[in-house]
Coordinates of C-alpha atoms in Angstrom, one line a residue:
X1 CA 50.7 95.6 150.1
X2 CA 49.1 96.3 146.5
X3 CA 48.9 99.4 146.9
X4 CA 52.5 100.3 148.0
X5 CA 54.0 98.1 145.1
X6 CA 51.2 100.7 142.8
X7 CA 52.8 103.7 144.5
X8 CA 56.6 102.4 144.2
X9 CA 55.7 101.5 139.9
X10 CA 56.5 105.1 138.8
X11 CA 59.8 105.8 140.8
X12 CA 61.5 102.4 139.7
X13 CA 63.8 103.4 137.3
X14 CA 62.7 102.1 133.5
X15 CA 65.1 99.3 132.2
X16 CA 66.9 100.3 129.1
X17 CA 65.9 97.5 126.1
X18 CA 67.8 95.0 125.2
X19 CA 69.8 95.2 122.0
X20 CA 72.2 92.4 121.9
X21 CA 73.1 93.1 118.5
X22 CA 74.8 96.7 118.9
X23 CA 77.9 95.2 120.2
X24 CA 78.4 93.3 117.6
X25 CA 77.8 95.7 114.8
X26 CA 79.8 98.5 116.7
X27 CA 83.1 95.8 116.8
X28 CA 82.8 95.2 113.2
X29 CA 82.6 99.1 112.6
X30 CA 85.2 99.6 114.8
X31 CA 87.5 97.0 112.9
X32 CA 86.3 97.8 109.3
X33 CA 87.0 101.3 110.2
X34 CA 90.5 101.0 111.7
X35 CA 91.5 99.1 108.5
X36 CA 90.5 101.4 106.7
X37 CA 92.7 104.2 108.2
X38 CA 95.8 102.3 108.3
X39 CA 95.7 101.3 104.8
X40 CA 95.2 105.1 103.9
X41 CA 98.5 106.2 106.5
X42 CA 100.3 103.9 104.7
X43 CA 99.0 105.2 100.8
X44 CA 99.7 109.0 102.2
X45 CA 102.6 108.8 104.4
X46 CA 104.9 111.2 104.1
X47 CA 107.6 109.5 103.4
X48 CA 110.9 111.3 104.4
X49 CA 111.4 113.8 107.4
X50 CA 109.6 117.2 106.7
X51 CA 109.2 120.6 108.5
X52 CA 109.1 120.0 112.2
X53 CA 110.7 116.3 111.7
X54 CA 114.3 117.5 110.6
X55 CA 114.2 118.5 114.5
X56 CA 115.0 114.7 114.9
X57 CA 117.7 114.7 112.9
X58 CA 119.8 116.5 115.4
X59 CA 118.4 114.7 118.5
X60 CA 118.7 111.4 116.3
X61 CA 122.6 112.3 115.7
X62 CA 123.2 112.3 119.5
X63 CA 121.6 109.3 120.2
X64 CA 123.5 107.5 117.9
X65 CA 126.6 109.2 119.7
X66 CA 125.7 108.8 123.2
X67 CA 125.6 112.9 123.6
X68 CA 121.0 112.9 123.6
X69 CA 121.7 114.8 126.9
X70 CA 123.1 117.7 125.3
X71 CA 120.3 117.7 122.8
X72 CA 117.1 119.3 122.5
X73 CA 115.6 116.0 123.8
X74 CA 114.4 117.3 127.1
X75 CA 113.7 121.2 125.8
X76 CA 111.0 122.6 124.4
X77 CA 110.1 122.6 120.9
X78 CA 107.4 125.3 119.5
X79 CA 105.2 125.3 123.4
X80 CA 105.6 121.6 123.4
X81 CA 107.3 119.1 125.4
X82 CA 107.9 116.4 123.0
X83 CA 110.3 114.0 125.2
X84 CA 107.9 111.0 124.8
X85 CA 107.1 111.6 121.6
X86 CA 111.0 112.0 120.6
X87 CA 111.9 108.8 122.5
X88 CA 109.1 106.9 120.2
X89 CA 111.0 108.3 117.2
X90 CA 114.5 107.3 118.1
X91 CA 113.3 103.8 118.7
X92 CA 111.0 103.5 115.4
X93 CA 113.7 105.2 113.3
X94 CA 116.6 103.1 114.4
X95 CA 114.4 100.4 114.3
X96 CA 113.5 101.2 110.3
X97 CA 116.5 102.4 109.0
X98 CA 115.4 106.2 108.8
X99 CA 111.5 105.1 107.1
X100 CA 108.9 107.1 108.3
X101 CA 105.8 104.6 107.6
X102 CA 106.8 102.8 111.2
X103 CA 106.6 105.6 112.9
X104 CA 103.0 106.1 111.4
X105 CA 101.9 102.4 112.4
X106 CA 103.1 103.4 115.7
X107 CA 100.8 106.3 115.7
X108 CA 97.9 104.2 114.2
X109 CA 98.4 101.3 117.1
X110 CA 98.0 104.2 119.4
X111 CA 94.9 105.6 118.0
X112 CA 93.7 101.9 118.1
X113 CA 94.2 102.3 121.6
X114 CA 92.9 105.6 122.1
X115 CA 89.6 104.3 119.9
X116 CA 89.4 101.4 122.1
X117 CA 89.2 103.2 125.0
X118 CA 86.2 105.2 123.2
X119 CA 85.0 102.0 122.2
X120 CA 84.4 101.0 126.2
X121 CA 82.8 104.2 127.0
X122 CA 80.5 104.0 123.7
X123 CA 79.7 100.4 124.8
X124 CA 78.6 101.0 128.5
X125 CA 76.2 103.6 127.1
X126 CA 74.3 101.3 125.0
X127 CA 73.9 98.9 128.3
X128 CA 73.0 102.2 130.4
X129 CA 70.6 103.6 128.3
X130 CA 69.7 101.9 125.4
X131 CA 70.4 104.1 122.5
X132 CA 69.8 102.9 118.8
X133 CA 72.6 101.7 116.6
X134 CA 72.8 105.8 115.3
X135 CA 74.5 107.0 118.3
X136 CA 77.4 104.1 118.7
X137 CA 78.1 104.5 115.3
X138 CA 78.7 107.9 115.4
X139 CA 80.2 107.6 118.0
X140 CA 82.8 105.4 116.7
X141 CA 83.4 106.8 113.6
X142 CA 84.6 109.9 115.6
X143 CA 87.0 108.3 117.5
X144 CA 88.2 106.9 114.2
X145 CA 87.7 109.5 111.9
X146 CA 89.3 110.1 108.9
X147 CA 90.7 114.0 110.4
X148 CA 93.0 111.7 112.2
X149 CA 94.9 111.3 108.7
X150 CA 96.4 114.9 109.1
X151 CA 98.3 113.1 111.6
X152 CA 98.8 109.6 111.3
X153 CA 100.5 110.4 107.9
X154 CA 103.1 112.3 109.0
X155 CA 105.6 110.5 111.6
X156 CA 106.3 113.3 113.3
X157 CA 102.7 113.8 114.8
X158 CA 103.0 110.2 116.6
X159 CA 102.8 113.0 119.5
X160 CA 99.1 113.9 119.1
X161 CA 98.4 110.2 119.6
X162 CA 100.3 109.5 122.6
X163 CA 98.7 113.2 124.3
X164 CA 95.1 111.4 123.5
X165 CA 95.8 108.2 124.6
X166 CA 97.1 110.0 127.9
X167 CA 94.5 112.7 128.0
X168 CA 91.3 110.1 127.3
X169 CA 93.4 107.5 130.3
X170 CA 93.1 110.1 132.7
X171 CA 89.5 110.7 131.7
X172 CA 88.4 107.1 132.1
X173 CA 90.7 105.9 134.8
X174 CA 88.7 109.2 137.1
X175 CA 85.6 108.3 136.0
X176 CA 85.1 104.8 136.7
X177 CA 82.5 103.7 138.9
X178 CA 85.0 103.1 142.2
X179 CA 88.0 105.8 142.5
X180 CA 90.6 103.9 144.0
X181 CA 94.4 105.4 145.1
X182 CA 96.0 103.5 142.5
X183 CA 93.6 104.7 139.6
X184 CA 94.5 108.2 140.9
X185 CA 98.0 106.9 140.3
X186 CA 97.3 105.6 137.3
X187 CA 95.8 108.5 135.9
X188 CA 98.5 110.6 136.7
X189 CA 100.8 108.4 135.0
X190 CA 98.6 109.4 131.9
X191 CA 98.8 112.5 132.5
X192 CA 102.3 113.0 132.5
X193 CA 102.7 111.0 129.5
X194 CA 100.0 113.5 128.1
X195 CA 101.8 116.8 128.9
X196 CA 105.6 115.0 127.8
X197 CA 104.0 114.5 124.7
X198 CA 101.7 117.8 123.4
X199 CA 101.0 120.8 125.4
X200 CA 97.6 120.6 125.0
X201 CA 98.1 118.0 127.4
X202 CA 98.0 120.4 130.2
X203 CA 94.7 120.8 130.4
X204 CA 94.0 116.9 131.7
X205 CA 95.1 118.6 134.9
X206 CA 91.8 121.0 135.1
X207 CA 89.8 118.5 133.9
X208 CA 90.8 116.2 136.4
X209 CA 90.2 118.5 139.5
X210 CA 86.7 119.4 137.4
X211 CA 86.1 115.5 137.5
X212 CA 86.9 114.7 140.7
X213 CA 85.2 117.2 142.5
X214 CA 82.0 115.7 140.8
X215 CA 82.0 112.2 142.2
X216 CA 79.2 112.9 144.7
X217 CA 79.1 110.0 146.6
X218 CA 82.9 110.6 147.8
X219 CA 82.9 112.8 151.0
X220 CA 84.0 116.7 150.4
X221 CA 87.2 115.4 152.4
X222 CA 88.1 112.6 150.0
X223 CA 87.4 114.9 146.7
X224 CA 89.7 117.6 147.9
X225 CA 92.1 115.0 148.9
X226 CA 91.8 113.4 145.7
X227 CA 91.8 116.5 143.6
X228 CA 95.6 117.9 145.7
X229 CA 97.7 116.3 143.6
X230 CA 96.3 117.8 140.1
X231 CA 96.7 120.8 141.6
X232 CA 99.9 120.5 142.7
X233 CA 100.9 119.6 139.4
X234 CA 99.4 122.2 137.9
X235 CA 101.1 125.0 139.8
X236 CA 104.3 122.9 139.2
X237 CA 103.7 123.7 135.5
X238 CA 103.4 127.3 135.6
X239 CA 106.4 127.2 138.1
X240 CA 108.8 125.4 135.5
X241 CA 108.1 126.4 132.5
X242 CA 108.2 129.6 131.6
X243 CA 104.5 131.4 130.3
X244 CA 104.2 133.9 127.0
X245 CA 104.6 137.3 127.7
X246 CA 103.0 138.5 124.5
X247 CA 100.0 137.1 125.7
X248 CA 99.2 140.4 127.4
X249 CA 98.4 141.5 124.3
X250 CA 95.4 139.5 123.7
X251 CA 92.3 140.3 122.9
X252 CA 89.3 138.4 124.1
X253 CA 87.0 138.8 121.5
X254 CA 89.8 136.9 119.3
X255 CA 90.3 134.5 121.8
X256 CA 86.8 133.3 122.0
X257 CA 86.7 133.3 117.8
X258 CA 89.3 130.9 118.6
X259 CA 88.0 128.8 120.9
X260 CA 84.7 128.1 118.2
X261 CA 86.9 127.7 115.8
X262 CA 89.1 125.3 117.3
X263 CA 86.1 123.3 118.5
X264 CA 83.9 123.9 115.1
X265 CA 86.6 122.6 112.9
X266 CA 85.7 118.9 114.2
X267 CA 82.7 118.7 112.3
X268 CA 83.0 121.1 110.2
X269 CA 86.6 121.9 108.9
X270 CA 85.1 122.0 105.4
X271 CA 82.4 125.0 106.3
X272 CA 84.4 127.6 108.4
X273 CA 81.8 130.2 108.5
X274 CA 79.6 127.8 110.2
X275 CA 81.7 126.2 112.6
X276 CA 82.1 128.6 115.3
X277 CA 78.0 128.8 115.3
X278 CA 77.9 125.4 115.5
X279 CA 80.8 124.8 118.5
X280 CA 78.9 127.8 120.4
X281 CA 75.7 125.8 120.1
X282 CA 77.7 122.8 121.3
X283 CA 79.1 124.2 124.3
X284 CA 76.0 125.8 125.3
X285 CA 74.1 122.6 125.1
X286 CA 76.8 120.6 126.9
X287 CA 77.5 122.7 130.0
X288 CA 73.6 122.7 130.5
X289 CA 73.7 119.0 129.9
X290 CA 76.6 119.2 132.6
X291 CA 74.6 120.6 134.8
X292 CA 71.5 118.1 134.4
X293 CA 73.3 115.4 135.1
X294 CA 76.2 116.0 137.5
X295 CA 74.7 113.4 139.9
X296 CA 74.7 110.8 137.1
X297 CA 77.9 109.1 137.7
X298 CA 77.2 107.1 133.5
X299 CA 77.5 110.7 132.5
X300 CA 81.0 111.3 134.2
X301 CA 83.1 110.0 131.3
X302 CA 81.4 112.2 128.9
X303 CA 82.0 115.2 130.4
X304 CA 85.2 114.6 131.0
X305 CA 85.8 114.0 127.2
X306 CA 83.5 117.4 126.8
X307 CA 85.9 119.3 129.3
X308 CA 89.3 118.7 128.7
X309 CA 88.9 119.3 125.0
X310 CA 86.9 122.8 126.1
X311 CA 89.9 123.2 128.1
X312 CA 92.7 122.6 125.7
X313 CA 91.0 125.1 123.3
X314 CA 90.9 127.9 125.4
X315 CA 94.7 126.8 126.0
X316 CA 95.6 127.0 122.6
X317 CA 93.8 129.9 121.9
X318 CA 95.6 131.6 124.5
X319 CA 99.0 130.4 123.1
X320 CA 98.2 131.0 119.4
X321 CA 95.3 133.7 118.8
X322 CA 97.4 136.6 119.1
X323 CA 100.1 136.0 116.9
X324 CA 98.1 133.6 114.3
X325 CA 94.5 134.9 114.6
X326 CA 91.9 133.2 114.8
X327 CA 91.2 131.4 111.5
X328 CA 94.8 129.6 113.3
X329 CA 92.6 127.2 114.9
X330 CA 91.0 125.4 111.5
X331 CA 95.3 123.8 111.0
X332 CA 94.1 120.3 110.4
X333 CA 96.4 118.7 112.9
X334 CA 94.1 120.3 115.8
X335 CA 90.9 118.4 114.3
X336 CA 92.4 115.3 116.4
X337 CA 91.6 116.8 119.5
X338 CA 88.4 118.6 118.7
X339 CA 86.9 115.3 117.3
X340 CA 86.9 113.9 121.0
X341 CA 85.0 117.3 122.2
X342 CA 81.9 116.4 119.9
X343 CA 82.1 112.6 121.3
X344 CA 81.7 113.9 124.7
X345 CA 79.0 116.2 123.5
X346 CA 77.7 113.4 121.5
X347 CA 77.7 111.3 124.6
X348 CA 75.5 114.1 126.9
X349 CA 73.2 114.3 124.6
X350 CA 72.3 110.6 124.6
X351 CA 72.5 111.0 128.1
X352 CA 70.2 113.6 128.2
X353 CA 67.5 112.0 125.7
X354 CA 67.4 109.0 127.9
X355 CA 66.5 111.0 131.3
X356 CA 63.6 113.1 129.3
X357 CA 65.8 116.4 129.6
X358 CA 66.0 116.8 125.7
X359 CA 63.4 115.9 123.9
X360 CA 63.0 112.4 121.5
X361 CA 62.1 114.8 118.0
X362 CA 65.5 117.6 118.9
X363 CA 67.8 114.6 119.9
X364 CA 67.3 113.0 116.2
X365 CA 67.8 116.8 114.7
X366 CA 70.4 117.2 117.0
X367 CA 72.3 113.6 115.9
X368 CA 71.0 113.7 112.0
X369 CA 72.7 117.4 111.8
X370 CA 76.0 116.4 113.1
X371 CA 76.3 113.1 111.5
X372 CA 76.0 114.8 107.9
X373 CA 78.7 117.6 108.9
X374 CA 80.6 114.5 110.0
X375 CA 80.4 112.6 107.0
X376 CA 81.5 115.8 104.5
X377 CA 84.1 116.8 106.8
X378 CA 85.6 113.6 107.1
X379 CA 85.6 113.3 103.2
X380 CA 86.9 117.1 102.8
X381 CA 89.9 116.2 105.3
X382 CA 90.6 113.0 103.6
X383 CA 91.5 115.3 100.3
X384 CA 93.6 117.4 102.2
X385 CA 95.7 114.7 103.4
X386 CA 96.3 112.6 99.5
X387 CA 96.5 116.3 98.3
X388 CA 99.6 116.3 101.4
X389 CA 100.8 113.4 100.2
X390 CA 100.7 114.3 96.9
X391 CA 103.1 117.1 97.4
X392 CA 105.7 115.4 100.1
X393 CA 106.2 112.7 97.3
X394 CA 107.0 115.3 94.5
X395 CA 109.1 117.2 97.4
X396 CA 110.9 113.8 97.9
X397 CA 111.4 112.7 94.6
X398 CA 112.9 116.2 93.8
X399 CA 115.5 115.9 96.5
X400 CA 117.0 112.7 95.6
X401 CA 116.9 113.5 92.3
X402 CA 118.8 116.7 92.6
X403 CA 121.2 116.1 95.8
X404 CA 123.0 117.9 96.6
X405 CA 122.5 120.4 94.4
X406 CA 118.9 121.1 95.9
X407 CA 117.5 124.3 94.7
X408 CA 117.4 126.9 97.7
X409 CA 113.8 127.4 97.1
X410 CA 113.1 123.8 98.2
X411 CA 115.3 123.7 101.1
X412 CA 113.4 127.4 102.3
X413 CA 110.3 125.2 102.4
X414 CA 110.9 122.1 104.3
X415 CA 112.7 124.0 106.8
X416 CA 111.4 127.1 107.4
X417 CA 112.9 129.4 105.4
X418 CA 116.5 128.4 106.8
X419 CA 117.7 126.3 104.0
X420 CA 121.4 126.2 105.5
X421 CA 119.8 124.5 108.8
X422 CA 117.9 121.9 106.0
X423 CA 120.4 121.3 104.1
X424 CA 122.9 120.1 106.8
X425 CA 120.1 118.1 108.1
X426 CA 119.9 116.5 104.5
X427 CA 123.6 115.9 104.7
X428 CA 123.0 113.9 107.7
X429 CA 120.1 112.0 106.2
X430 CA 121.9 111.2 103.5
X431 CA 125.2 109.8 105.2
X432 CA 123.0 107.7 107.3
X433 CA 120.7 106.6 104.4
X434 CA 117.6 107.7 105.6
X435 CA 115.0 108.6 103.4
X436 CA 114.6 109.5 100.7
X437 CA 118.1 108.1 100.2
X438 CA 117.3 105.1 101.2

C-alpha cells in the first residue's frame, strides 16, 4: 500500500496556494479604478453631438414623430449596424433633454459590466492557479484602462461598449465549465446584441465555433451540433449584408501591418514603431499557448478573449487597410477592443507559467515588459482624450456663441466637410434645445 501511494505522489496534481487576500485587493482595484474613469468621462465628455453623433439627429427627429421606420434606424451606418446602440441613444437623449454626459454613464455602467465580467474570469484564475497579486492587477487595469476614455467620452461610442459586453457574454457563457442548450441560447442572444451594435461584432461568430469545437469532453456529435447555429449565422451574415467590393484590391502585406497594428496599439498606442513587433510576438506566443493547453478547460475563457479580438482585427483590416492604410488601425477608438486581446494573452501566459510550459524567469519579463507599456500607454491616451475634450468645448462654446451665423469652416469639420447637412442638424438641435443650446 506504501508503495502505490509513493508512486501515485508525483501525478497528483500540486494544489495552487492559498492567497485569501487577492480577492480582496483586486475588488478594491477594481472599484478605485472604475471611479476613477467615470469621474474623468464626466471632466472630458464631449458635451454636444459631434461627427458621427449628428447621425442621431435625424433618427432622433423621427422618433419624436413616430416616422423611426423610415429612418436610418435599421440601415447601416459606415460598415456598422448601430440599431442597439441607436435605441440606447433615443432613450438616454430623451431622457436628458439632448445632454450627452447620460449617454456616457450609460456607456460607463456598461464597461462596469463588461469589467465585471473580466473581473470573474481574473478571479477564477487566482483559485486555479495561484498567481501573485501582479497578474490580477494587470489584469484588471486592462479591462478598465484608461484607452477606454476615447470612448466613454463621446456619447456616440456607447456602441463599442454594448459590442464588448456582447462579444466577452458569448466568450464566457461558451466557456463555462457545463455547456448547457440555454447558455448556447444565451450566448447567442450576446451575440446578436454584439453584431446590432459594432461590426466588429461579427467575429463572436468564429470565435464561437473556434470555442466550441474545443470543449473535449463533449462528444464530436454534440460539438458540431452545438457549433450549427454560429455557423448558420454566419453565412446568414454574408447573405444579408452586402460585402466590399474594393476589397479585391487588397494587399496582404498591408493587411497583416494592420492586423499588428490594430492589436499593438493596446499596449503601446504611444510607441507605433514598436507595436506591431510587439502584437507579432503576442500572437505567436498565444496560439502556441493555444495549443499547450487546448485540453485545459481554465484556459477556455482566455482564448476565447485571445481569439475573437485576433479575429475582429483581421476583420477590420480587411474593411479598412485598403482605403486607410495601415497606420488606420492606431484610431484610438479601436484600443477598446485590442485591450481585451492582451487580457486573453495575459491570461495564457499565467496559464502557461503555472503548467511549467513557460518558464518562472520569461513569465516575470514577459508580465514586467507589458505592464510598463501598459502604464505609459494608458497615460499617453489619457492626454489624447482632455486634449479631445479640450477642443469639443472650444468647438461648442464657438457655436453657441455665433449661431447661426456659424463660420462654414466650423460646420465643414463637425460634419464632414458638408456644412449644409451640419448646419440643418444644428437647426434641429437648437429648436429642440439640445446642446449646446441648452
Amino acid at each position: 500500500m506504501a508503495a502505490t501511494t509513493d508512486v501515485a505522489r508525483p501525478h497528483q496534481r500540486k494544489k495552487p496556494p492559498r492567497r485569501p487576500g487577492i480577492p480582496w485587493i483586486v475588488g478594491t482595484a477594481f472599484i478605485v479604478m472604475a471611479s476613477a474613469l467615470l469621474a474623468l468621462t464626466l471632466q472630458w465628455q464631449i458635451p454636444l453631438m459631434l461627427w458621427d453623433h449628428l447621425d442621431l439627429v435625424p433618427i432622433y427627429d423621427g422618433f419624436v414623430h413616430d416616422t423611426l421606420g423610415w429612418s436610418d434606424f435599421l440601415r447601416i451606418h459606415g460598415g456598422h449596424l448601430h440599431s442597439a446602440a441607436y435605441a440606447v441613444l433615443l432613450l438616454t437623449t430623451y431622457a436628458s433633454g439632448g445632454h450627452p454626459w447620460l449617454d456616457c454613464v450609460f456607456s460607463w455602467s456598461l464597461l462596469v459590466v463588461y469589467a465585471g465580467l473580466i473581473a470573474g474570469s481574473v478571479l477564477a484564475l487566482v483559485r486555479e492557479t495561484g498567481v501573485g497579486i501582479a497578474w490580477p492587477l494587470l489584469l484588471v487595469f486592462l479591462a478598465l484602462f484608461p484607452g477606454h476614455l476615447a470612448n466613454l467620452q463621446w456619447g456616440w461610442q456607447v456602441a463599442v461598449f454594448l459590442c464588448l459586453v456582447g462579444m466577452v457574454g458569448v466568450v464566457r457563457l461558451l466557456s463555462a465549465p457545463n455547456l448547457s442548450t440555454l447558455q448556447m441560447l444565451l450566448a447567442l442572444l450576446c451575440a446578436m446584441l454584439a453584431c446590432m451594435s459594432f461590426a466588429i461584432g461579427i467575429a463572436v461568430l468564429p470565435a464561437a465555433v473556434a470555442l466550441v469545437l474545443l470543449r473535449h469532453e463533449l462528444s464530436w456529435t454534440r460539438r458540431l451540433l452545438y457549433a450549427a447555429p454560429w455557423l448558420a449565422a454566419g453565412a446568414a451574415y454574408i447573405a444579408l449584408f452586402e460585402r466590399d467590393t474594393a476589397s479585391a484590391s487588397l494587399q496582404w502585406l498591408e493587411v497583416c501591418l494592420y492586423v499588428l497594428n490594430f492589436l499593438g496599439a493596446g499596449v503601446a498606442r504611444f510607441a507605433t514603431n514598436l507595436a506591431p513587433w510587439l502584437a507579432a510576438g503576442a500572437v505567436v506566443s498565444g496560439l502556441w499557448a493555444i495549443r499547450l493547453l487546448h485540453r485545459r478547460p481554465a484556459s477556455l475563457c482566455w482564448t476565447g478573449y485571445f481569439l475573437v479580438v485576433l479575429i475582429s482585427a483581421v476583420l477590420v483590416a480587411y474593411g479598412r487597410a485598403a482605403s486607410y492604410g495601415p497606420d488606420h488601425a492606431f484610431v484610438t477608438r479601436y484600443v477598446s477592443f485590442s485591450s481585451l486581446f492582451w487580457i486573453g494573452w495575459l491570461g495564457l501566459m499565467a496559464q502557461a507559467r503555472v503548467t511549467g510550459d513557460l518558464r518562472p524567469v520569461h513569465a516575470h519579463v514577459l508580465l514586467s515588459v507589458i505592464a510598463a507599456f501598459t502604464v505609459f500607454n494608458g497615460l499617453h491616451l489619457s492626454k489624447k482624450a482632455s486634449l479631445v475634450s479640450e477642443h469639443a468645448r472650444e468647438v461648442a462654446q464657438e457655436i453657441r456663441q455665433s449661431y447661426p451665423a456659424v463660420r462654414t469652416a466650423l460646420l465643414r469639420e463637425i460634419y464632414f466637410d458638408q456644412p449644409d447637412v451640419a448646419r440643418r442638424r444644428l437647426a434641429l438641435l437648437h429648436a429642440w434645445k439640445f446642446a449646446p443650446f441648452d
